[in-house]
XYZ file of C-alpha atoms in Angstrom:
607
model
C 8.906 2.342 73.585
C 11.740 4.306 72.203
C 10.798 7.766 70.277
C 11.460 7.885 66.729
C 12.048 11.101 64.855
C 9.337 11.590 61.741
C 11.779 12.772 59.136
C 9.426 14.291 56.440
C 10.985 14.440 52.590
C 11.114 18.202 51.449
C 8.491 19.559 49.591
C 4.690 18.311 48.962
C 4.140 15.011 46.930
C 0.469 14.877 45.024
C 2.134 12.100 42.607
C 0.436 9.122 44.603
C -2.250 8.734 47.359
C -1.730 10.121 51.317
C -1.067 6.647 52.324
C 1.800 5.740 48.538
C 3.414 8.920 49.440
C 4.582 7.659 53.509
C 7.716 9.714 54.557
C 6.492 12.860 52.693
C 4.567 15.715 53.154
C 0.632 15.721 51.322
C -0.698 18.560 52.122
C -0.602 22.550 53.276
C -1.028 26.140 52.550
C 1.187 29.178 52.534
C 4.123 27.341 53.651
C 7.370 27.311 52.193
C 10.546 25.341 52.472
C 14.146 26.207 53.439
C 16.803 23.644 53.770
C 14.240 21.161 53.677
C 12.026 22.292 56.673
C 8.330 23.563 56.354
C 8.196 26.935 58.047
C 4.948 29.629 57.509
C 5.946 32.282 54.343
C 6.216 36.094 55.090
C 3.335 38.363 55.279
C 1.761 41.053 53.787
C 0.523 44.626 54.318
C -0.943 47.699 52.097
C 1.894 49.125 50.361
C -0.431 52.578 50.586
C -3.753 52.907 51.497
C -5.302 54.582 48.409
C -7.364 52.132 46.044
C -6.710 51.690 42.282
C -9.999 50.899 39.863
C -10.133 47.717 37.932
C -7.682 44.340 38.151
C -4.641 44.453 37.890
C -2.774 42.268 35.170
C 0.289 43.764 35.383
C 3.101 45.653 37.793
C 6.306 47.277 36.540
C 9.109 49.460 37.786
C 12.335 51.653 36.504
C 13.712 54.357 37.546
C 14.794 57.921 35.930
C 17.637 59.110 35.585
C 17.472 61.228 38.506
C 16.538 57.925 40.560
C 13.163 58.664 40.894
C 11.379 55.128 41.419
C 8.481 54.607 39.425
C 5.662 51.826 39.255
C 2.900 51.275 36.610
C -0.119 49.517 37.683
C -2.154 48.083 34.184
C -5.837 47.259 34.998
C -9.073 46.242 32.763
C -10.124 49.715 33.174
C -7.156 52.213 33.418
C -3.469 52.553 33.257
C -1.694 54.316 36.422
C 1.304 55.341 37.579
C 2.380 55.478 41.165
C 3.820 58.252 42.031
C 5.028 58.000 45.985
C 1.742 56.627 47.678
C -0.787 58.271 44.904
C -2.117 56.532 41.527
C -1.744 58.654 39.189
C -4.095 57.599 35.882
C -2.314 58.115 32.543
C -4.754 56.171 30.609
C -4.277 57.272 27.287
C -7.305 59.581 25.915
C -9.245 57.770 22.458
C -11.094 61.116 21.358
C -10.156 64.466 23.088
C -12.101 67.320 23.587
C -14.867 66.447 21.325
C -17.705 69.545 21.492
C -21.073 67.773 21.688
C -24.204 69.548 20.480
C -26.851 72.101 22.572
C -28.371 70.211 25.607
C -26.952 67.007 25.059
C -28.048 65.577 28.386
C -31.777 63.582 29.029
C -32.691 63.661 32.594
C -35.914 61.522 34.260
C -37.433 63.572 36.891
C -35.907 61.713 40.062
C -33.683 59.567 38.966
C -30.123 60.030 38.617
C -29.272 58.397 35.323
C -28.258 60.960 32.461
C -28.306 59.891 28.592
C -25.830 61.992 26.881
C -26.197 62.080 23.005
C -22.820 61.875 20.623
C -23.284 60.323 17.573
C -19.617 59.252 17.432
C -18.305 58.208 20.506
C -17.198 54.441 20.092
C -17.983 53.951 23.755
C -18.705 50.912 25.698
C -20.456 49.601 28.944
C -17.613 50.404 31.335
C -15.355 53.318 29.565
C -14.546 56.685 31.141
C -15.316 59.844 29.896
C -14.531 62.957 31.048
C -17.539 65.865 30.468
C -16.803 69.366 30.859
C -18.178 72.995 30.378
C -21.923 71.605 31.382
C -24.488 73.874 32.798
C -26.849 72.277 35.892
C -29.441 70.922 34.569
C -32.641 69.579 35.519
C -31.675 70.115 38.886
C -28.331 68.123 38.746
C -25.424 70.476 39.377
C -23.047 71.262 37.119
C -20.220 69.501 39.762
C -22.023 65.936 39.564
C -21.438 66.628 35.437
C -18.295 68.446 35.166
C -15.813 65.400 35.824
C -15.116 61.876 35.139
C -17.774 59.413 34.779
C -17.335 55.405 34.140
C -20.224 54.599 31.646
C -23.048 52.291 32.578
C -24.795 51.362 29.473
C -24.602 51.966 25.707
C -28.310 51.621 24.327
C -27.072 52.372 20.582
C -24.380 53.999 18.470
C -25.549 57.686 19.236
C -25.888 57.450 23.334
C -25.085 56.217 26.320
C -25.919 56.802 29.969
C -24.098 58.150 33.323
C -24.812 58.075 36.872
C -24.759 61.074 39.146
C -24.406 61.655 42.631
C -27.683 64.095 42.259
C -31.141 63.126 41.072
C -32.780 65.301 38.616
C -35.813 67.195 39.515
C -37.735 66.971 36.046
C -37.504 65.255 33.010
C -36.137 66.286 29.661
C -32.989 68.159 28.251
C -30.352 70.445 29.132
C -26.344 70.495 29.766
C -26.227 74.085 27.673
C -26.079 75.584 24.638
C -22.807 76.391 24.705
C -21.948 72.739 23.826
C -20.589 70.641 26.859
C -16.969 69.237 25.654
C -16.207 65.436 26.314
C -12.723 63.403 26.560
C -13.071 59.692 25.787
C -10.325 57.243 27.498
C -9.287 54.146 25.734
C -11.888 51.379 25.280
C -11.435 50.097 29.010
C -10.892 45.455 28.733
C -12.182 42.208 30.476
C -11.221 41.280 33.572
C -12.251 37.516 32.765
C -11.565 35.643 29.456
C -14.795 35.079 27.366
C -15.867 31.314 27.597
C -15.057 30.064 24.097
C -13.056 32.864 22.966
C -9.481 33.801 23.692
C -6.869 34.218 21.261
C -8.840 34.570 18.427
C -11.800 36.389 19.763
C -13.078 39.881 17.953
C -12.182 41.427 14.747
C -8.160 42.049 14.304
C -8.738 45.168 12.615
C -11.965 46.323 13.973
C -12.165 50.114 13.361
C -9.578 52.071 11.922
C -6.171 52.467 14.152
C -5.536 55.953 15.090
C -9.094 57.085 14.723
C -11.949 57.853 17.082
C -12.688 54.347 17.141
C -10.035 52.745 17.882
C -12.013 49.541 19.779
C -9.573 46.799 21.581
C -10.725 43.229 20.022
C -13.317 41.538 22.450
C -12.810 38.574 24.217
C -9.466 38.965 25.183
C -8.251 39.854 28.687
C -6.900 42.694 29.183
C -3.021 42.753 29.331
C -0.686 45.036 29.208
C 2.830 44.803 28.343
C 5.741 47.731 29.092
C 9.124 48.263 28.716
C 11.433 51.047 30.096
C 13.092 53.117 26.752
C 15.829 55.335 28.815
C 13.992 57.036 31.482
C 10.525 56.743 29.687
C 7.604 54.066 29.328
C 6.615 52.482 26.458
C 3.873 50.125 26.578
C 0.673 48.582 24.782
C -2.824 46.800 25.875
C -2.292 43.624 23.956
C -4.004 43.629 20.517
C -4.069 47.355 20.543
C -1.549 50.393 20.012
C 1.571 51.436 21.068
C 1.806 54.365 23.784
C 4.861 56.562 25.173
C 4.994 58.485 28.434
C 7.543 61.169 29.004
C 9.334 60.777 32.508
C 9.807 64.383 32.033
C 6.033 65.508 32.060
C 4.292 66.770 34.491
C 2.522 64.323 37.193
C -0.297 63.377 35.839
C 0.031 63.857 32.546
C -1.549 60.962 30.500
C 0.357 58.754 27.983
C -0.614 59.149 24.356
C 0.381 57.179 20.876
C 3.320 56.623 20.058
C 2.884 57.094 16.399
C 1.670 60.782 17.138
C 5.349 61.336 18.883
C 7.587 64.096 16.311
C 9.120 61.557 13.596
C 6.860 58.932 13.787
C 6.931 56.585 10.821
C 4.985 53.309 10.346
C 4.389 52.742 14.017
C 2.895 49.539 14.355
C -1.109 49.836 15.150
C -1.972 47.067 16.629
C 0.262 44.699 18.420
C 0.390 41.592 20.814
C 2.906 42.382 23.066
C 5.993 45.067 22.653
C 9.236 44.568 24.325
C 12.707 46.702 23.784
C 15.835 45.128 23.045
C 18.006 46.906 25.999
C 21.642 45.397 24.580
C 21.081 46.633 20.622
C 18.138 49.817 21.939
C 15.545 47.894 19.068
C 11.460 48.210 19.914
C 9.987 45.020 19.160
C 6.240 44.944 18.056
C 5.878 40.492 18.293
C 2.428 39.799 16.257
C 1.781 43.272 14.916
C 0.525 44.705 11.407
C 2.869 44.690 8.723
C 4.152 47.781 6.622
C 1.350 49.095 4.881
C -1.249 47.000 5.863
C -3.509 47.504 9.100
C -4.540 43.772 9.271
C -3.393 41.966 12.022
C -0.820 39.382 11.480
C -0.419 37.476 14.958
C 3.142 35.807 13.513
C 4.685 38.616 12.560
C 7.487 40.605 14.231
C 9.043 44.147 13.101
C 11.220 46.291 14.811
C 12.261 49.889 14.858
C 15.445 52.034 14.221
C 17.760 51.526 16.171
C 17.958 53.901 18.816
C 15.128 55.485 17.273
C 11.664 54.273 18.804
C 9.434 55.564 16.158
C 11.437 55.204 12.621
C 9.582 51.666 11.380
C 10.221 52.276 7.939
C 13.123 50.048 6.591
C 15.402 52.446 4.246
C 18.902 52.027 3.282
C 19.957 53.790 5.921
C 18.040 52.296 9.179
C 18.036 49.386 10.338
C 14.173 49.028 11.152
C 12.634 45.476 9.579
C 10.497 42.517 10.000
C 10.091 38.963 10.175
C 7.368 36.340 10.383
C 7.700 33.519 11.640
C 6.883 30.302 10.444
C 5.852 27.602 13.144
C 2.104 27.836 14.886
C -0.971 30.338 14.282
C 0.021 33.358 16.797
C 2.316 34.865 18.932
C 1.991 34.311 22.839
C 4.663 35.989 24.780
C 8.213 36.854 24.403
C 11.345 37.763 27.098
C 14.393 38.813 27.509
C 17.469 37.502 28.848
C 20.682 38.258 29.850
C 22.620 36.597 26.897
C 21.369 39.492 24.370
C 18.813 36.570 22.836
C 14.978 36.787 23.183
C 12.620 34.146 23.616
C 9.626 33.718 21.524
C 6.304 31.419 22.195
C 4.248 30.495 19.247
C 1.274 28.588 20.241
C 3.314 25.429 19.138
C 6.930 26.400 19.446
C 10.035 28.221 20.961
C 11.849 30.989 18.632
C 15.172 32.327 20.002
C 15.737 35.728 18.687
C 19.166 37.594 18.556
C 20.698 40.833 17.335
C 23.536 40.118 14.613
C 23.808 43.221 13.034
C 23.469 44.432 9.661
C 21.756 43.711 6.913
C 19.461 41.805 8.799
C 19.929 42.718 12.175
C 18.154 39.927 14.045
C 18.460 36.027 13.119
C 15.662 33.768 14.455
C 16.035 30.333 15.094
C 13.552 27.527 15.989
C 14.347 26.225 19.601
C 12.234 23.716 20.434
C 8.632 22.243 19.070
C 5.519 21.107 20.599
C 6.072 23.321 23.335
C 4.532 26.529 24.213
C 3.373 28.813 27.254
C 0.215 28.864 28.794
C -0.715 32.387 29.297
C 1.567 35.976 28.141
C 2.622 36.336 31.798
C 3.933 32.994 32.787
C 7.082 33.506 31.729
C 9.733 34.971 33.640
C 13.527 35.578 33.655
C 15.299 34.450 37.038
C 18.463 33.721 38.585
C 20.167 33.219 34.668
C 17.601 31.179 33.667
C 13.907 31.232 32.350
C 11.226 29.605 33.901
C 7.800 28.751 32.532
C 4.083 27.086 32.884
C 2.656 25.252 29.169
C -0.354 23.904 29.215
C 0.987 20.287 30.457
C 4.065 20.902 32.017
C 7.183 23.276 33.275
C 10.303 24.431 31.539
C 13.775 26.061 32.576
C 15.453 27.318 29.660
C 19.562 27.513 30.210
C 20.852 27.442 26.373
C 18.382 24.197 26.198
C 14.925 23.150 26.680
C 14.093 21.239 29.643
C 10.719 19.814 31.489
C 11.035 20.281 34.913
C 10.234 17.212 37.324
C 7.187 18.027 39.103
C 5.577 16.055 42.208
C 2.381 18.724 41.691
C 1.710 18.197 37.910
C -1.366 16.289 38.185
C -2.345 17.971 40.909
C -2.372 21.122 38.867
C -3.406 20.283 35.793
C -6.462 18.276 37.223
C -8.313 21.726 38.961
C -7.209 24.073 36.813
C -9.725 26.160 34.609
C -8.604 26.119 31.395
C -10.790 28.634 30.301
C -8.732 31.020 32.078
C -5.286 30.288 31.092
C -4.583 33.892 30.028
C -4.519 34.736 33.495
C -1.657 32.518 34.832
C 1.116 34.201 35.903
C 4.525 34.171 37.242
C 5.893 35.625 40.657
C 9.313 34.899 41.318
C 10.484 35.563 44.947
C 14.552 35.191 44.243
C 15.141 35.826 47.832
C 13.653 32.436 48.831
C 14.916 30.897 45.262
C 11.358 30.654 44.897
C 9.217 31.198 41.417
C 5.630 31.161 41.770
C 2.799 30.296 39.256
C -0.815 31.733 40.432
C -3.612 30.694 38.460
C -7.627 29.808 38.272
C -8.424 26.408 40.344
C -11.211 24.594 37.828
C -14.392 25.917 39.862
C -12.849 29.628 39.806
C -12.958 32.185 37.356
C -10.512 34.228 39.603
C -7.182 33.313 40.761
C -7.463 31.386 43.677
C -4.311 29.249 43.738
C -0.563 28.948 43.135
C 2.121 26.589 42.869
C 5.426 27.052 44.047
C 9.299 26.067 42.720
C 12.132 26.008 44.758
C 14.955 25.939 42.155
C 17.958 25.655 44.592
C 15.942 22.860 46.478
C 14.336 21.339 43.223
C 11.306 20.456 45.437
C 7.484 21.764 45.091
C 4.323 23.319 47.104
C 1.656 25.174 46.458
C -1.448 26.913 48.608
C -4.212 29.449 47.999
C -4.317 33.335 47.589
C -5.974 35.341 45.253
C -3.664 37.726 43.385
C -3.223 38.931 40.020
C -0.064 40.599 39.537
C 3.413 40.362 41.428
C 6.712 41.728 40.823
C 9.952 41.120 42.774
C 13.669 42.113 41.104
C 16.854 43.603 41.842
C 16.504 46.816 43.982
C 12.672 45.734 45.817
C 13.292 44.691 49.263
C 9.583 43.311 49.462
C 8.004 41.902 46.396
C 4.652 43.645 45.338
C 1.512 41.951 44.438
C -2.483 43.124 43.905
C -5.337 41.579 45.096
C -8.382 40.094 42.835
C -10.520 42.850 44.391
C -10.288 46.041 46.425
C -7.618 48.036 44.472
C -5.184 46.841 46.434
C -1.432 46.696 46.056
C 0.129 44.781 48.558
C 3.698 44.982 49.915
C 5.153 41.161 50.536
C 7.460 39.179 52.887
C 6.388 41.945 55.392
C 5.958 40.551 58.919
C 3.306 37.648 59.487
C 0.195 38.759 59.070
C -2.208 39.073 56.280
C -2.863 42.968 56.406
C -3.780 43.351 60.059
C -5.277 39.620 60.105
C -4.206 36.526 60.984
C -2.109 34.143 58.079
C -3.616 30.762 57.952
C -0.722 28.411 57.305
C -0.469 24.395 58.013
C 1.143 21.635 56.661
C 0.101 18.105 57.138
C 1.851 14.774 56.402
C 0.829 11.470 54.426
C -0.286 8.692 56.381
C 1.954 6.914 58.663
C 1.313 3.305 60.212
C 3.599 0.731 61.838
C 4.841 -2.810 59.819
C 2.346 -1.605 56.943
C -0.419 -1.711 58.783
C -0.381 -5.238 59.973
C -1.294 -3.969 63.258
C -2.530 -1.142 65.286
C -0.841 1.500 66.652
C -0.563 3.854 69.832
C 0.580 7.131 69.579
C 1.346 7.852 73.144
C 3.116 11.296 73.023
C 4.658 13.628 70.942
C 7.515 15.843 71.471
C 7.592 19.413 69.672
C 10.024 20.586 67.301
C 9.183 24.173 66.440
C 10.394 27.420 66.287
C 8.481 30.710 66.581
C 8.356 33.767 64.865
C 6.578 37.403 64.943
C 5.384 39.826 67.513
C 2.542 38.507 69.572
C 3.355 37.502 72.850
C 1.945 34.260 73.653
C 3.382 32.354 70.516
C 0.897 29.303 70.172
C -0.202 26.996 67.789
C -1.752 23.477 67.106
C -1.247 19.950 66.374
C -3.947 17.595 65.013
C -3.595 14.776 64.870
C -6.260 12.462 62.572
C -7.247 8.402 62.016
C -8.474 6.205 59.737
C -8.330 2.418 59.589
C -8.370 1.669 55.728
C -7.135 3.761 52.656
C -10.837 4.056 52.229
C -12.144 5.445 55.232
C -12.690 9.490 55.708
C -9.353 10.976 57.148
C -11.445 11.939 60.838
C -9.821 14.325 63.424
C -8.471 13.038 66.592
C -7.310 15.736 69.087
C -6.433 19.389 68.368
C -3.593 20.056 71.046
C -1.842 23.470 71.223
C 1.732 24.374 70.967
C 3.758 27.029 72.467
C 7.065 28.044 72.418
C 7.912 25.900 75.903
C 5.722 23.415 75.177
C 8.168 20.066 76.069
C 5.532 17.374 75.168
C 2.047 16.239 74.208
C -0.169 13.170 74.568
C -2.214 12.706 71.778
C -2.758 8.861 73.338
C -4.181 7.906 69.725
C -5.343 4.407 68.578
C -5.101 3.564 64.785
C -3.943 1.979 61.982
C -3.049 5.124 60.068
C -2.333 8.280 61.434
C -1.815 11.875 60.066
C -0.404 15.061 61.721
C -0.840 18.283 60.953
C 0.706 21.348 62.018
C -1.641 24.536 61.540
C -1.439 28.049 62.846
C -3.903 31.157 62.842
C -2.918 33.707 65.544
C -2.072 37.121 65.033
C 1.933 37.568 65.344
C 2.705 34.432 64.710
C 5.276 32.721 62.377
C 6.367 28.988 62.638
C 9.592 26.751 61.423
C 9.000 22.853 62.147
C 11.929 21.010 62.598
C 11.784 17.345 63.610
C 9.644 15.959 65.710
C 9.627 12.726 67.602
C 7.010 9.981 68.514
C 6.158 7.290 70.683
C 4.743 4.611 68.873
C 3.731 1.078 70.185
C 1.566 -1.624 68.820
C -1.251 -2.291 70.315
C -5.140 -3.410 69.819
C -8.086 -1.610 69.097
C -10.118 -1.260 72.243
């Protein structure tokens, strides 16, 4: 019999069953496609090998303007910057240098949990504090007290207990007279929504802004949003404060309010997400407090000065202001782009937002309705356009609103948690014309999955991988990402591998048969299209090939033949009415490109 080539349709189809979708491909992981052919995607190694504490939600870089590169890594638990291969943490401090009172510290003889005693401190299971000027006590040295400690519980308002590397030796009191000082970090966030919460979840104004307890609303996962202002960072946990770090500090110096910078006036106290206006130099505070009040209002937006990040007092002579908007319940995200206009998601609607000067200085304008974005990160600003994941569907944004046509959607949609929308995010890879959604498959409360766009193809894939945060731009020759655990921060499109490891890639097809599966087939041999990639030097990998008789019956593995780079032909010698083939690989140093392969096909009878 005469080979025929299996021509595969770009992309993965989920629209229809294995055997509906004949001619395309079902089914794969980590794979990508370029000019229509399947081939493995890049690789991945440590971008440093120190650890950061907490998840990750969020990854940004700028430079100074003595071209120093800089990165911020945004966790549940702390705020860094990376400074060469070091994390520096410039978590802003909540209460500093507070003097506690004489022999603060209760020890139990052999154990090496401390209760320390402030009446004040606002704390909660997980914060950092910082304890200095403590004598040994009980047996503990004054080094396993005299440093940072994460807390581990909070039994009331006035204490709450520390571990230490030391056991004490007795029980009772001590730390010193001379009162032990303590420095309290910001109220560290979740690293998981709250099941039933969300948006809504806590108290808007819990606490008084500003003060020693200034408590981040519970229930919401913690996200951070930045924006470069010159050479320094501005940025804000969402639903809390607005902080500033000078480029021109020292390393390591931590970021602190922005409304305690020289000048400050009205600084907005508590705010969804902030984002600066880089054409007309406005800060934007979207769902923020309004003047005079310190009640959250999650539709309103106000601005600054122009030029002038801390001047939020509208006068005569400023051009600071406000605006709510009208359409939903709150604020989800907002982005730039490159036309001077900013995008706005309401829970219900699109708001397009541009500078025209004064009196008013911005004019918004409803875009679109019944439309809005899943999570604050899934939005993203690529190749002129904006992409974006709602809650039913995808959107390019060009000037106009438009669904995207998606051979995944149910296939998304149907194993998705939905608890954990917050979490979705975007991760463009423009070098591949790629943008990337990674989110929570139904039976995960961690990322576990992504979806993939290939806008210059217009076709789909997706595959698993747990990350949380991923940035790729202008200026990074390998995008960065962080892992769901570890502390990792991962440098992309690097090699092969995963970290040392072998990358688990394959891609298999829908089911292919011969005059509709009137009768059966024989799948005599095979001949190889495939190229190979990477450093080891025996480049192999496999082809299975699987059977079933009826739509109905359990896909069931035939033969698992390998592949090498001189590899001429196989003989899978397979009888059935509907065959698959898959093409998988999981060897160390090795990439793969498929290009077309051919078969032998003949009818024949089932023996």
């Amino acid at each position: 019999m005469p080979l025929k080539k299996l021509q595969m349709t770009p992309g993965m189809n989920r629209e229809g069953t294995q055997y509906t979708n004949e001619g395309k491909w079902y089914d794969g992981d980590k794979v990508r496609f370029r000019k229509g052919l399947p081939e493995s995607i890049g690789g991945w190694e440590k971008r440093t090998p120190n650890t950061f504490q907490g998840v990750c939600r969020s990854i940004f870089r700028w430079n100074t303007l003595a071209d120093k590169e800089y990165y911020t890594i945004g966790t549940n638990l702390k705020y860094y910057l990376l400074n060469g291969n070091s994390f520096d943490d410039i978590t802003p401090i909540r209460v500093a240098a507070a003097g506690l009172a004489s022999n603060p510290f209760t020890t139990v003889n052999e154990s090496t949990t401390v209760t320390v005693a402030d009446s004040s401190h606002g704390a909660e299971e997980g914060d950092f504090v910082i304890i200095a000027s403590a004598d040994t006590t009980r047996g503990i040295p004054a080094a396993d007290l005299n440093k940072e400690h994460q807390i581990v519980t909070v039994p009331d308002t006035g204490t709450y207990t520390i571990s230490v590397d030391t056991a004490a030796t007795s029980s009772g009191t001590g730390g010193g007279t001379a009162p032990p000082t303590v420095e309290y970090q910001i109220n560290t966030g979740l690293e998981t929504s709250v099941l039933g919460q969300g948006w809504g979840a806590g108290t808007w104004g819990r606490g008084t802004w500003d003060s020693a307890t200034d408590i981040i609303a519970h229930g919401i996962l913690r996200i951070w949003h930045q924006d470069k202002w010159g050479e320094d960072l501005i940025f804000n946990p969402r639903l809390g404060p607005i902080y500033f770090w000078d480029a021109s500090d020292a390393a390591g110096t931590r970021a602190g309010l922005l409304s305690a910078e020289s000048g400050a006036d009205n600084v907005p106290t508590i705010v969804t997400q902030i984002l600066i206006s880089q054409i007309d130099r406005h800060l934007n505070a979207y769902g923020c407090n309004p003047l005079g009040s310190s009640t959250h209002d999650p539709l309103f937006v106000r601005w600054s000065d122009q030029e002038n990040n801390v001047d939020w007092d509208p006068t005569a002579v400023n051009t600071s202001g406000s605006q709510r908007l009208s359409v939903g319940s709150r604020i989800i995200g907002a982005i730039n782009t490159s036309r001077g206009e900013t995008l706005i998601w309401t829970d219900r609607c699109l708001y397009s937002q541009q500078y025209i000067g004064p009196p008013f200085t911005y004019g918004f304008r409803f875009m679109a309705g019944n439309v809005s974005l899943i999570g604050p990160l899934a939005a993203g600003f690529i190749d002129s356009k904006v992409y974006w994941m709602d809650r039913n569907n995808f959107y390019v944004y060009d000037g106009t609103t438009k669904a995207i046509k998606c051979d995944l959607l149910d296939y998304v949609f149907d194993d998705i948690n939905k608890s954990e929308y917050e979490q979705v995010f975007i991760a463009p890879n423009t070098h591949f014309n790629e943008v990337s959604w990674h989110y929570c498959s139904a039976s995960s409360s961690v990322i576990d999955r992504y979806v993939t766009y290939n806008y210059e193809e217009n076709i789909w894939y997706f595959g698993t991988l747990d990350r949380t945060a991923w940035i790729s731009e202008e200026g990074i020759n390998n995008p960065l990402a962080t892992s769901t655990t570890g502390g990792i921060l991962f440098k992309h499109e690097y090699g092969v591998d995963d970290d040392g490891s072998a990358l688990n890639s394959y891609i298999e097809s829908s089911d292919i048969d011969m005059d509709d599966g009137n009768e059966f087939m024989y799948m005599h041999r095979i001949i190889p299209d495939i190229g190979f990639t990477g450093t080891a030097t025996s480049k192999t990998a496999d082809l299975i090939t699987k059977k079933r008789n009826y739509n109905g019956d359990t896909l069931s593995t035939h033969k698992t033949q390998a592949v090498t780079d001189t590899t001429k032909q196989i003989f899978p010698r397979l009888r059935t009415r509907q065959a698959v083939i898959r093409f998988e690989s999981n060897t160390i140093g090795v990439g793969w490109r498929l290009g077309h392969m051919r078969l032998e096909l003949q009818p024949d009878g089932e023996r």
